[in-house]
GROMACS .gro file of C-alpha atoms in nm:
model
  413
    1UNK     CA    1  25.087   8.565   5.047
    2UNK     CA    2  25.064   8.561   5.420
    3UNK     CA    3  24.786   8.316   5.549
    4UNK     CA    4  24.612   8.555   5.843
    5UNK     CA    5  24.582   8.355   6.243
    6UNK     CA    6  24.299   8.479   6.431
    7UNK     CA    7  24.303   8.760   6.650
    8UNK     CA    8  24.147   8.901   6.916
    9UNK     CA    9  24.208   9.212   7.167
   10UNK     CA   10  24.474   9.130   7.371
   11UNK     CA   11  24.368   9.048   7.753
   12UNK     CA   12  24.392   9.323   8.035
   13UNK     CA   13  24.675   9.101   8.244
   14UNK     CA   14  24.804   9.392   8.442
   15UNK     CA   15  24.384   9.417   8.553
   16UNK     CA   16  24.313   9.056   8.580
   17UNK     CA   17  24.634   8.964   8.828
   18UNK     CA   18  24.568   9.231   9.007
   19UNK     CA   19  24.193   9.119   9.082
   20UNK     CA   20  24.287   8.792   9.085
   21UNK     CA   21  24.560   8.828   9.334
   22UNK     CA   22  24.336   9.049   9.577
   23UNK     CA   23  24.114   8.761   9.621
   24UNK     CA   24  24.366   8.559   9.731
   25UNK     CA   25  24.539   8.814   9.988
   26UNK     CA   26  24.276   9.029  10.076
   27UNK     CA   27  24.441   9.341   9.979
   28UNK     CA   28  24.542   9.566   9.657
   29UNK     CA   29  24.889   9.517   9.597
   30UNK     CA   30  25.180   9.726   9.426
   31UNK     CA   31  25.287   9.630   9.076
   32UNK     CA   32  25.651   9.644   9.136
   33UNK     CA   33  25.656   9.461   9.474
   34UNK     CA   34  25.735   9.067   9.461
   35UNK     CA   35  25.411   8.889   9.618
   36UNK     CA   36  25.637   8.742   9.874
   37UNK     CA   37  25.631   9.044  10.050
   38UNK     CA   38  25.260   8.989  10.080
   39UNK     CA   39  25.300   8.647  10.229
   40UNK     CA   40  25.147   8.477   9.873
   41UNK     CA   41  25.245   8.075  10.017
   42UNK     CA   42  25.273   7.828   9.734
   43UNK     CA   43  24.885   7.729   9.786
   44UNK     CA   44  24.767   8.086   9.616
   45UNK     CA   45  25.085   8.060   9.368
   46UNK     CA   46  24.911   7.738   9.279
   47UNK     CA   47  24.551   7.854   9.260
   48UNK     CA   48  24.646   8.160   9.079
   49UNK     CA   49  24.873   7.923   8.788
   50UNK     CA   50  24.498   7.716   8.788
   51UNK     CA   51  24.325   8.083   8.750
   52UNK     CA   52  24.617   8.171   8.450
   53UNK     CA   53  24.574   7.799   8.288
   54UNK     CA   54  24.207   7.835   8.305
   55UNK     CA   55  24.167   8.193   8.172
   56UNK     CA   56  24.466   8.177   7.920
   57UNK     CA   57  24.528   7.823   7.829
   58UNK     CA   58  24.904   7.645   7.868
   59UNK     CA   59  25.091   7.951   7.892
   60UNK     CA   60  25.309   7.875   8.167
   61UNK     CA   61  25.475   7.644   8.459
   62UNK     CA   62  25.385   7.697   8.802
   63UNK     CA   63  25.748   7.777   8.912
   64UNK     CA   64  25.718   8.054   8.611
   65UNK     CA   65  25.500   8.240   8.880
   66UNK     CA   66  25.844   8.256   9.138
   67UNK     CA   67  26.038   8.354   8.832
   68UNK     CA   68  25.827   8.668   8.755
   69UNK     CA   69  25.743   8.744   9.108
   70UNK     CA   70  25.541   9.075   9.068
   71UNK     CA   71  25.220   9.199   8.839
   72UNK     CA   72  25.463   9.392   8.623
   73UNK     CA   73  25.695   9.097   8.571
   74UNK     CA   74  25.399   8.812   8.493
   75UNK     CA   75  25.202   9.032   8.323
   76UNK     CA   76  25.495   9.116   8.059
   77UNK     CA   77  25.570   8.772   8.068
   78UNK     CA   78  25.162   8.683   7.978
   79UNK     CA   79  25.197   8.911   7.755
   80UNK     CA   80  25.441   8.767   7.522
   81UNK     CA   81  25.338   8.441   7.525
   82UNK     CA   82  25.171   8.332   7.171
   83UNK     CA   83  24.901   8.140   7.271
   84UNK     CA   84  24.762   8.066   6.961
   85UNK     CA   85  25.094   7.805   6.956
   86UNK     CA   86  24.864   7.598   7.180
   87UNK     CA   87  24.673   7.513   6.864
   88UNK     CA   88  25.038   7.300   6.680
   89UNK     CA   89  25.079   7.594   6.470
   90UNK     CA   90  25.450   7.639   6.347
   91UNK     CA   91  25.660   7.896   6.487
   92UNK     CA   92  25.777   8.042   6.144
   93UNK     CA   93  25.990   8.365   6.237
   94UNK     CA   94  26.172   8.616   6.075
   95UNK     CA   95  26.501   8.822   6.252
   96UNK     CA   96  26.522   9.168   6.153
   97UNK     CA   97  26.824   9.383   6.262
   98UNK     CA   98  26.809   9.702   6.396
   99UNK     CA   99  27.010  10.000   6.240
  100UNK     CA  100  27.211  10.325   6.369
  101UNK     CA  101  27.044  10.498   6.627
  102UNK     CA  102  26.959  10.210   6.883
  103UNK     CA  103  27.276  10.198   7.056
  104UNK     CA  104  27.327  10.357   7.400
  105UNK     CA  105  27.636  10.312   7.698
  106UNK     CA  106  27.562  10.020   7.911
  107UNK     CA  107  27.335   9.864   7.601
  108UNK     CA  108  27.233   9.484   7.700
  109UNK     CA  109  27.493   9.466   7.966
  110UNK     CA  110  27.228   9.302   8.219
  111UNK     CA  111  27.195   9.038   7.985
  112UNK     CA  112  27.649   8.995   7.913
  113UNK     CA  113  27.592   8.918   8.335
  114UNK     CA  114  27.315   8.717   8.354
  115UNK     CA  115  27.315   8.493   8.052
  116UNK     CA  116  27.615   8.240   7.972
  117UNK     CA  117  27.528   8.188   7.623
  118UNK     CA  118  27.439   8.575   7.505
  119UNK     CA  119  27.798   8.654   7.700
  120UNK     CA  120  27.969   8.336   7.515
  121UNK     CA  121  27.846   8.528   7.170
  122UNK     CA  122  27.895   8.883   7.241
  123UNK     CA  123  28.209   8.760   7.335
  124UNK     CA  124  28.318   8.579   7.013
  125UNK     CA  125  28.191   8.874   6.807
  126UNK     CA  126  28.412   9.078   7.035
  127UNK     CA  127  28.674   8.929   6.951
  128UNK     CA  128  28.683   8.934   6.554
  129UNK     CA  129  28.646   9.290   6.592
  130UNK     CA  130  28.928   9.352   6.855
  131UNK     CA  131  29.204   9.338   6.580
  132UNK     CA  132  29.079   9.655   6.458
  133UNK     CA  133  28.864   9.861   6.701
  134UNK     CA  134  29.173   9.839   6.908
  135UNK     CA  135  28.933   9.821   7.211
  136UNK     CA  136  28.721   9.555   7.361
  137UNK     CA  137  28.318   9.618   7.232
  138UNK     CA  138  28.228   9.465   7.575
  139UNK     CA  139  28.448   9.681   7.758
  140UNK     CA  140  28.292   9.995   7.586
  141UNK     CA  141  27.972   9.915   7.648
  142UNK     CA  142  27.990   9.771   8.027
  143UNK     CA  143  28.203  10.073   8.116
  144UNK     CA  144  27.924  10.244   7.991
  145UNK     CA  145  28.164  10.450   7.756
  146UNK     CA  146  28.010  10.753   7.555
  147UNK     CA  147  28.273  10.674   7.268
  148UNK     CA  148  27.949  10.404   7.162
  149UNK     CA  149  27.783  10.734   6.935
  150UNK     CA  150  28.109  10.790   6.774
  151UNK     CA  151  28.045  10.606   6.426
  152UNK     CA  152  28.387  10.418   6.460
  153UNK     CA  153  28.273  10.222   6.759
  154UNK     CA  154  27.864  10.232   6.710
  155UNK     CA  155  27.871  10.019   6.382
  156UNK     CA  156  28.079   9.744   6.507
  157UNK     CA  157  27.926   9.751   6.864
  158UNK     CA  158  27.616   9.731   6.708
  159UNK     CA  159  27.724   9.426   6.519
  160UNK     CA  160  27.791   9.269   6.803
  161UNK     CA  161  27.510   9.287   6.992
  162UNK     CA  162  27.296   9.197   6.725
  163UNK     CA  163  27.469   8.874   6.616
  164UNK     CA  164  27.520   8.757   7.012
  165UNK     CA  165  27.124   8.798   7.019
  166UNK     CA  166  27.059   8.611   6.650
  167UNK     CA  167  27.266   8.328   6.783
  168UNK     CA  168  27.174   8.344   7.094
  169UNK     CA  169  26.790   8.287   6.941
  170UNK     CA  170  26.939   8.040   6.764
  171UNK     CA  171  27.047   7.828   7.074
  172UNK     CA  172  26.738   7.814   7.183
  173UNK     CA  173  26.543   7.686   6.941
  174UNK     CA  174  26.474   7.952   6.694
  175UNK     CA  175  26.613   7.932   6.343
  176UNK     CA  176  26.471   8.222   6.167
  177UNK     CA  177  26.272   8.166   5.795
  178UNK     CA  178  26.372   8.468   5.674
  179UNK     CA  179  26.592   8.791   5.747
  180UNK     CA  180  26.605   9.169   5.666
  181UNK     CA  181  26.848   9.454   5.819
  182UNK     CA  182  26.802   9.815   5.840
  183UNK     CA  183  27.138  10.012   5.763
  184UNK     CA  184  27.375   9.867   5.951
  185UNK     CA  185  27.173   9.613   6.055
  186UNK     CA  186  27.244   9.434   5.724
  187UNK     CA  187  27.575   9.305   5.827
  188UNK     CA  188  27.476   9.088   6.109
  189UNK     CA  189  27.144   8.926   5.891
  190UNK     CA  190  27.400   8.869   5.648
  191UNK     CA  191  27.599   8.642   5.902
  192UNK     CA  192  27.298   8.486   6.010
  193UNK     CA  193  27.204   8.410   5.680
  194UNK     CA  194  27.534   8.247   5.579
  195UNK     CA  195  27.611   8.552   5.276
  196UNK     CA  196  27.907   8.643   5.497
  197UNK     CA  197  28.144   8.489   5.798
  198UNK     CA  198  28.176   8.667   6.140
  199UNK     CA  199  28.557   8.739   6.034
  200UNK     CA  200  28.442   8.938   5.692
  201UNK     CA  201  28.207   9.088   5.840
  202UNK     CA  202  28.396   9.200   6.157
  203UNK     CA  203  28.661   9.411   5.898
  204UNK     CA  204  28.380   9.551   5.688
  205UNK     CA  205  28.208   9.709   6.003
  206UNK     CA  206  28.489   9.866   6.117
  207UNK     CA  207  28.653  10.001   5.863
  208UNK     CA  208  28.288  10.120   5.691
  209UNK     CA  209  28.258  10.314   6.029
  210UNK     CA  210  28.610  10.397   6.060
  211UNK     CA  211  28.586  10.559   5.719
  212UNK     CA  212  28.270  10.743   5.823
  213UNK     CA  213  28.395  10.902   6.120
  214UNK     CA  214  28.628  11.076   5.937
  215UNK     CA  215  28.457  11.238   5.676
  216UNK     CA  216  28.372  11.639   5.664
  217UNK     CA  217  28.113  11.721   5.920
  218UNK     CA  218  27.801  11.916   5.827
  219UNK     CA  219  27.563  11.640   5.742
  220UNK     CA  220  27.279  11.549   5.941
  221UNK     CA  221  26.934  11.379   5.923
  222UNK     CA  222  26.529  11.465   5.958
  223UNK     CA  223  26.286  11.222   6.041
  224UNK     CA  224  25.960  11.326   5.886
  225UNK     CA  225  25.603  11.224   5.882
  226UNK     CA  226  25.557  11.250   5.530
  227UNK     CA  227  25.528  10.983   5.263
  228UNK     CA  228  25.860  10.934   4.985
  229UNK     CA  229  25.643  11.131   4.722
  230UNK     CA  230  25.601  11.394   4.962
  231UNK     CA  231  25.929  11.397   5.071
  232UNK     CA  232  26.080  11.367   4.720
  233UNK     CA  233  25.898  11.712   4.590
  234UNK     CA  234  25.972  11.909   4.934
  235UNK     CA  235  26.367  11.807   4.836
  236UNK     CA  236  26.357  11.928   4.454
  237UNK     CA  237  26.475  12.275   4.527
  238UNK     CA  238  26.731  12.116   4.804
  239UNK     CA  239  27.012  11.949   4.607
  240UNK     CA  240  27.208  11.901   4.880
  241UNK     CA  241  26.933  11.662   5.073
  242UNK     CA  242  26.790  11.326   4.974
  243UNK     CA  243  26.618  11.066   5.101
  244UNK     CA  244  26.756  10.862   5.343
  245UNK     CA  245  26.520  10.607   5.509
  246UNK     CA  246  26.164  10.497   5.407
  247UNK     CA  247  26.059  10.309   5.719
  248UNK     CA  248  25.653  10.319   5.671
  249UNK     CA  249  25.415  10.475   5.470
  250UNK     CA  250  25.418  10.806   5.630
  251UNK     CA  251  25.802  10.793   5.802
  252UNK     CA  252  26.016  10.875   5.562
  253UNK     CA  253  26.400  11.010   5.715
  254UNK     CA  254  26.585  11.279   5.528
  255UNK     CA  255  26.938  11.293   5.506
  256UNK     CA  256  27.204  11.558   5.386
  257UNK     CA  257  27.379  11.890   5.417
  258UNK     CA  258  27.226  12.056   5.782
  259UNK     CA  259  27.162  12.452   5.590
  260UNK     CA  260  26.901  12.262   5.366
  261UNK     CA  261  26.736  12.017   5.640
  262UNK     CA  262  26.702  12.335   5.873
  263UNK     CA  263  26.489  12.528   5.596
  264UNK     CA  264  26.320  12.203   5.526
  265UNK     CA  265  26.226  12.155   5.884
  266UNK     CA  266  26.107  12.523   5.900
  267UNK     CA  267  25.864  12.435   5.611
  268UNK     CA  268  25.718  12.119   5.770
  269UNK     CA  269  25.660  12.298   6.109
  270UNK     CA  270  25.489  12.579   5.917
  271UNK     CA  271  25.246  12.357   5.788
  272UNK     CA  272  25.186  12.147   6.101
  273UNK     CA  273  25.371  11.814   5.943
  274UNK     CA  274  25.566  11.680   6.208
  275UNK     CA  275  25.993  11.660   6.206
  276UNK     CA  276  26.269  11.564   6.430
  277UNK     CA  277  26.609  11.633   6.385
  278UNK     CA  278  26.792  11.296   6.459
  279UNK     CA  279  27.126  11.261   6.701
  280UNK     CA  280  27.335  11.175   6.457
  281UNK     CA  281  27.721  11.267   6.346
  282UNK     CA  282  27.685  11.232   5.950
  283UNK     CA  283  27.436  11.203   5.716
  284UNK     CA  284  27.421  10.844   5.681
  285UNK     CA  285  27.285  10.710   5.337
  286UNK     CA  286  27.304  11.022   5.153
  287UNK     CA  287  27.557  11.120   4.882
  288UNK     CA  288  27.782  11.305   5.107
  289UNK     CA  289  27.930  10.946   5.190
  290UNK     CA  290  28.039  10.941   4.861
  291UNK     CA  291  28.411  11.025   4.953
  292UNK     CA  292  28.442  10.687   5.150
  293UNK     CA  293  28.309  10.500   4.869
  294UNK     CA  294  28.641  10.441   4.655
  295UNK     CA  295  28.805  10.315   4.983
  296UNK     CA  296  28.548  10.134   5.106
  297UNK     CA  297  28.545   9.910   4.771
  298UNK     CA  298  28.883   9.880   4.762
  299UNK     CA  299  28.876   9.657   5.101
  300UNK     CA  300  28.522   9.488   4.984
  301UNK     CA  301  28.704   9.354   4.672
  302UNK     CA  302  28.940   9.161   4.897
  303UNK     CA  303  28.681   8.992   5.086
  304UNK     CA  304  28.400   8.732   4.895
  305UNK     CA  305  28.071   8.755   5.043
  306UNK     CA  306  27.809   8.524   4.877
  307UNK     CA  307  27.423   8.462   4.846
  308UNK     CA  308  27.265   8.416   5.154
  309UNK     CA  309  27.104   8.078   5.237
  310UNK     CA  310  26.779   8.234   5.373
  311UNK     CA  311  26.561   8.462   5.199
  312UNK     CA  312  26.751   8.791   5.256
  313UNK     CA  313  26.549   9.073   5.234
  314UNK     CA  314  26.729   9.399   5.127
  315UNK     CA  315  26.704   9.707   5.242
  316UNK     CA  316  26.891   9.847   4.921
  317UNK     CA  317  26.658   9.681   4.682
  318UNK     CA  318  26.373   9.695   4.890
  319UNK     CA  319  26.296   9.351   4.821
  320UNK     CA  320  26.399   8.950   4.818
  321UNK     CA  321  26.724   8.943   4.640
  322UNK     CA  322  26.928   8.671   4.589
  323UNK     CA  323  27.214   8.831   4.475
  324UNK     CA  324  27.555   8.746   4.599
  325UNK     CA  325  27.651   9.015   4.886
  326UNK     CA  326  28.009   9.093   4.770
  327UNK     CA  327  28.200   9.469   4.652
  328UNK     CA  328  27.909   9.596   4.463
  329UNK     CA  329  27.637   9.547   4.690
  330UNK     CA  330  27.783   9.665   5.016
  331UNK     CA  331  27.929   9.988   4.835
  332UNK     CA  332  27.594  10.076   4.720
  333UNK     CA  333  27.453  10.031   5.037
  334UNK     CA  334  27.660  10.324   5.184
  335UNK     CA  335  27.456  10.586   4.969
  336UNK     CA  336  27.155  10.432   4.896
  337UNK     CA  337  26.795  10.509   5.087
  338UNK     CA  338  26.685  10.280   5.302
  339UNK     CA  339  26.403  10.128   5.146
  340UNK     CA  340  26.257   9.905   5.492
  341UNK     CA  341  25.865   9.960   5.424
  342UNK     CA  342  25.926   9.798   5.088
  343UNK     CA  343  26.121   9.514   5.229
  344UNK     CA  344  25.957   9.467   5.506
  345UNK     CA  345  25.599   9.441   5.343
  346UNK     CA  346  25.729   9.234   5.091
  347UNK     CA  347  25.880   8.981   5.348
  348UNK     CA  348  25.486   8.939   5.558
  349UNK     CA  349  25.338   8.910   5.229
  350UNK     CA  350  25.572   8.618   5.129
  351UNK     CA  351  25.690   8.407   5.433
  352UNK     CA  352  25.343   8.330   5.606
  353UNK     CA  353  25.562   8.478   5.928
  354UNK     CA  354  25.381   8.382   6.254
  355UNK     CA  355  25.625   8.630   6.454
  356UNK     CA  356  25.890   8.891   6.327
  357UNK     CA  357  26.172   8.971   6.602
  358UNK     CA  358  26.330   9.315   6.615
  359UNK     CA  359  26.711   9.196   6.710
  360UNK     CA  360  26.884   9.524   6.900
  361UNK     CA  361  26.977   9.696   7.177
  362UNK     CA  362  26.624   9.882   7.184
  363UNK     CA  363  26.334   9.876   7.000
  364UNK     CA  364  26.317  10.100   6.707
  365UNK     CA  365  26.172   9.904   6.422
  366UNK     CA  366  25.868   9.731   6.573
  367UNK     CA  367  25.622   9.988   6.539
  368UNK     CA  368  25.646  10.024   6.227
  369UNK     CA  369  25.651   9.639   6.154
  370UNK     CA  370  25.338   9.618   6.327
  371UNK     CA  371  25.166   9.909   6.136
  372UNK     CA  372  25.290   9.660   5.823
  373UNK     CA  373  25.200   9.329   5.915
  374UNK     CA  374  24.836   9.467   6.038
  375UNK     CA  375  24.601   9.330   6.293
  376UNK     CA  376  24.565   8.984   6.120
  377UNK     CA  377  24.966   8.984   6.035
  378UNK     CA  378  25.257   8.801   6.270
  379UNK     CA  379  25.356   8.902   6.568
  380UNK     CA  380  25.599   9.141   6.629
  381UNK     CA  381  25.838   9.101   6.925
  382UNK     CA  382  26.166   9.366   7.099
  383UNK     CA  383  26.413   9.159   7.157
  384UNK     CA  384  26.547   9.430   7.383
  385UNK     CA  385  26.353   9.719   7.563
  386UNK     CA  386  26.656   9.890   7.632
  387UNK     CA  387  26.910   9.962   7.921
  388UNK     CA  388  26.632   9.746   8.159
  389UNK     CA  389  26.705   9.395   7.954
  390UNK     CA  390  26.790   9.165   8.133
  391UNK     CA  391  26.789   8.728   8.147
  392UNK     CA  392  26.414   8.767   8.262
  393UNK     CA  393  26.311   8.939   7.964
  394UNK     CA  394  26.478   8.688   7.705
  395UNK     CA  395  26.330   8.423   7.902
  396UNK     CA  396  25.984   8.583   7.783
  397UNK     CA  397  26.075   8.610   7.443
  398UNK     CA  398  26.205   8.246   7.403
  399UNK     CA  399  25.870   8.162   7.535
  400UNK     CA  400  25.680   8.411   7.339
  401UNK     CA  401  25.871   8.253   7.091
  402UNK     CA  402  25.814   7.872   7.225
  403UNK     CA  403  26.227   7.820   7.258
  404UNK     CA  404  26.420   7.742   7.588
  405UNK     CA  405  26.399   7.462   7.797
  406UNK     CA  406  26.011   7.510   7.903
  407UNK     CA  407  25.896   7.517   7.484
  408UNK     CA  408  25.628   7.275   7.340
  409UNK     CA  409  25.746   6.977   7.114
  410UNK     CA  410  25.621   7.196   6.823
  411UNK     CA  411  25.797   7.098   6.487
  412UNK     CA  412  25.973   7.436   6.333
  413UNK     CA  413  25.983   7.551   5.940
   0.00000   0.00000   0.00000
């Protein structure tokens, strides 16, 4: 079971620098503009690191105050620093990987040109895939191409990023206790986890998408505000639709044949439940993947997997599994429901997590990691915000995170 940390409401920062820094130049000031352009001379930097060390506790340097140089920037920064690791506590974190649906043109390309070691990985993923996307994944996405929604180069782009970012956590410091993948996702917390190499995996993402792209269209998916019991009875009297996600308690994603979501949206708006049609080209997770499926094994069988040397969470099962992650598994995974709540409560309850990371272009998942893990539960940290990431922002997560070059001796499950 999860053993709760303290918590309390999280401090106004945006409020208190601002305050703080009008008594030190006599004026309001904006909370995008660097403080250099109101003359702030290293005296106030210094009295204002004595304010943040005094109010906060040992949350920072005093050159971290020239490194976020604005109330947006330090404030963000504030913000994702875990204070409570002041206290010795160990940083026990889990990764989870972000599925289909986070990707977007130009996705983490401020952070391939500002940081050596995310490039060096992005990079090396790059290149396993290369021998069969027949295009560079880095080129794609600095170019900003809109080929990265076409399933054949969103999967294995999407691969990419996320294992640069694992291993780029990694580097720093942060070996992750546990992992858990939504959808695609899987495939990169199964390299993390040891279950499968970078090589394997590479082939299974692209041909699994390539395979994908080219089946009938007509499919789509609903994401609905209703709970799975809910959702199963509104889908009795629509063969042709199942369930395709179960991300929280009351966000449960329908996938199939378009005709049937339509009426089923109809329905839900009628009665004041919310819906959204996603942008999507098939419906992922739903039995009209089935065609792919003999295929798909076919190419599995040749590669091994394994079990994973962390607990692996799975999405499939919707629970720890320590099952090896060869044919059997990965071909069910094409048609099977998302089951993410289940894993994802499971995994708080069970690895006394002090922070969960969302690892992906954007954040998608962490809302509804944070409606699981509660007020008392872990932390639960974006890796990426979206198209704005940049080096800045992963130096706040390492130190949210207490990795990097500025982290406290702490020992690490």
């Amino acid at each position: 079971m999860n053993t709760p940390h303290p918590s309390a409401p999280e401090p106004d920062y945006h409020g208190w620098l601002s305050e703080r820094l009008r008594h030190y130049l006599g004026r309001d000031i904006a909370e995008d503009v660097p403080f250099t352009t109101y003359d702030l001379d290293s005296v106030a930097a210094l009295s204002l690191y004595g304010d943040i060390e005094q109010e906060f506790g040992p949350v920072l340097d005093p050159t971290d105050i020239w490194l976020y140089p604005t109330i947006q920037e330090l404030a963000a920064y504030l913000e994702l620093r875990d204070i409570r690791l002041g206290s010795g506590q160990q940083v026990r974190a889990a990764f989870v990987f972000t599925g289909q649906g986070s990707q977007h043109p130009g996705m983490t390309s401020g952070l391939y040109l500002n940081s050596t070691g995310y490039r060096r990985f992005l990079d090396e993923a790059a290149a396993a895939l290369s021998p069969y996307t027949g295009v560079s994944v880095v080129d794609l996405m600095l170019s900003r191409d809109r080929r990265v929604h076409q399933t054949a180069y969103t999967q294995p782009a999407l691969f990419a990023v996320e294992y640069a970012l694992a291993r780029t956590l990694e580097e720093a410091g942060v070996q992750p206790v546990a992992v858990l993948g939504h959808g695609i996702g899987e495939f990169a917390a199964a390299v993390i986890s040891g279950a499968l190499t970078l090589a394997d995996a590479a082939k299974l993402v692209t041909v699994r998408g390539a395979f994908m792209q080219y089946l009938p269209a007509g499919g789509g998916m609903t994401a609905t505000c209703l709970a799975p019991y809910e959702a199963a009875e509104l889908i009795v009297d629509e063969p042709g639709v199942a369930i395709g996600a179960i991300n929280a308690a009351k966000a449960t994603v329908l996938s199939g044949e378009l005709e049937g979501l339509r009426r089923i949206e109809r329905k839900l708006e009628e009665r004041g439940i919310a819906c959204k049609a996603l942008e999507v080209t098939h419906a992922f997770h739903s039995p009209l993947m089935e065609p792919m499926l003999a295929k798909f094994e076919a190419v599995t069988r040749r590669l091994p997997g394994g079990a994973s040397r962390l607990p692996y969470y799975s999405t499939v099962r919707g629970r720890l599994t320590s099952e090896p992650l060869y044919a059997p598994y990965w071909t069910a995974q094409v048609t099977s429901p998302v089951r993410f709540a289940d894993a994802a409560r499971q995994m708080v309850d069970q690895q006394a997590l002090t922070h969960i990371v969302e690892i992906g272009p954007k954040v998608v998942l962490t809302p509804f990691l944070r409606r699981i893990a509660g007020n008392e539960g872990p932390s639960c940290l974006g890796m990426c915000r979206g198209p704005q990431t940049n080096a800045v922002d992963l130096a706040g997560v390492l130190s949210a995170l207490d990795a990097g070059p500025l982290a406290h001796p702490l020992v690490r499950a």
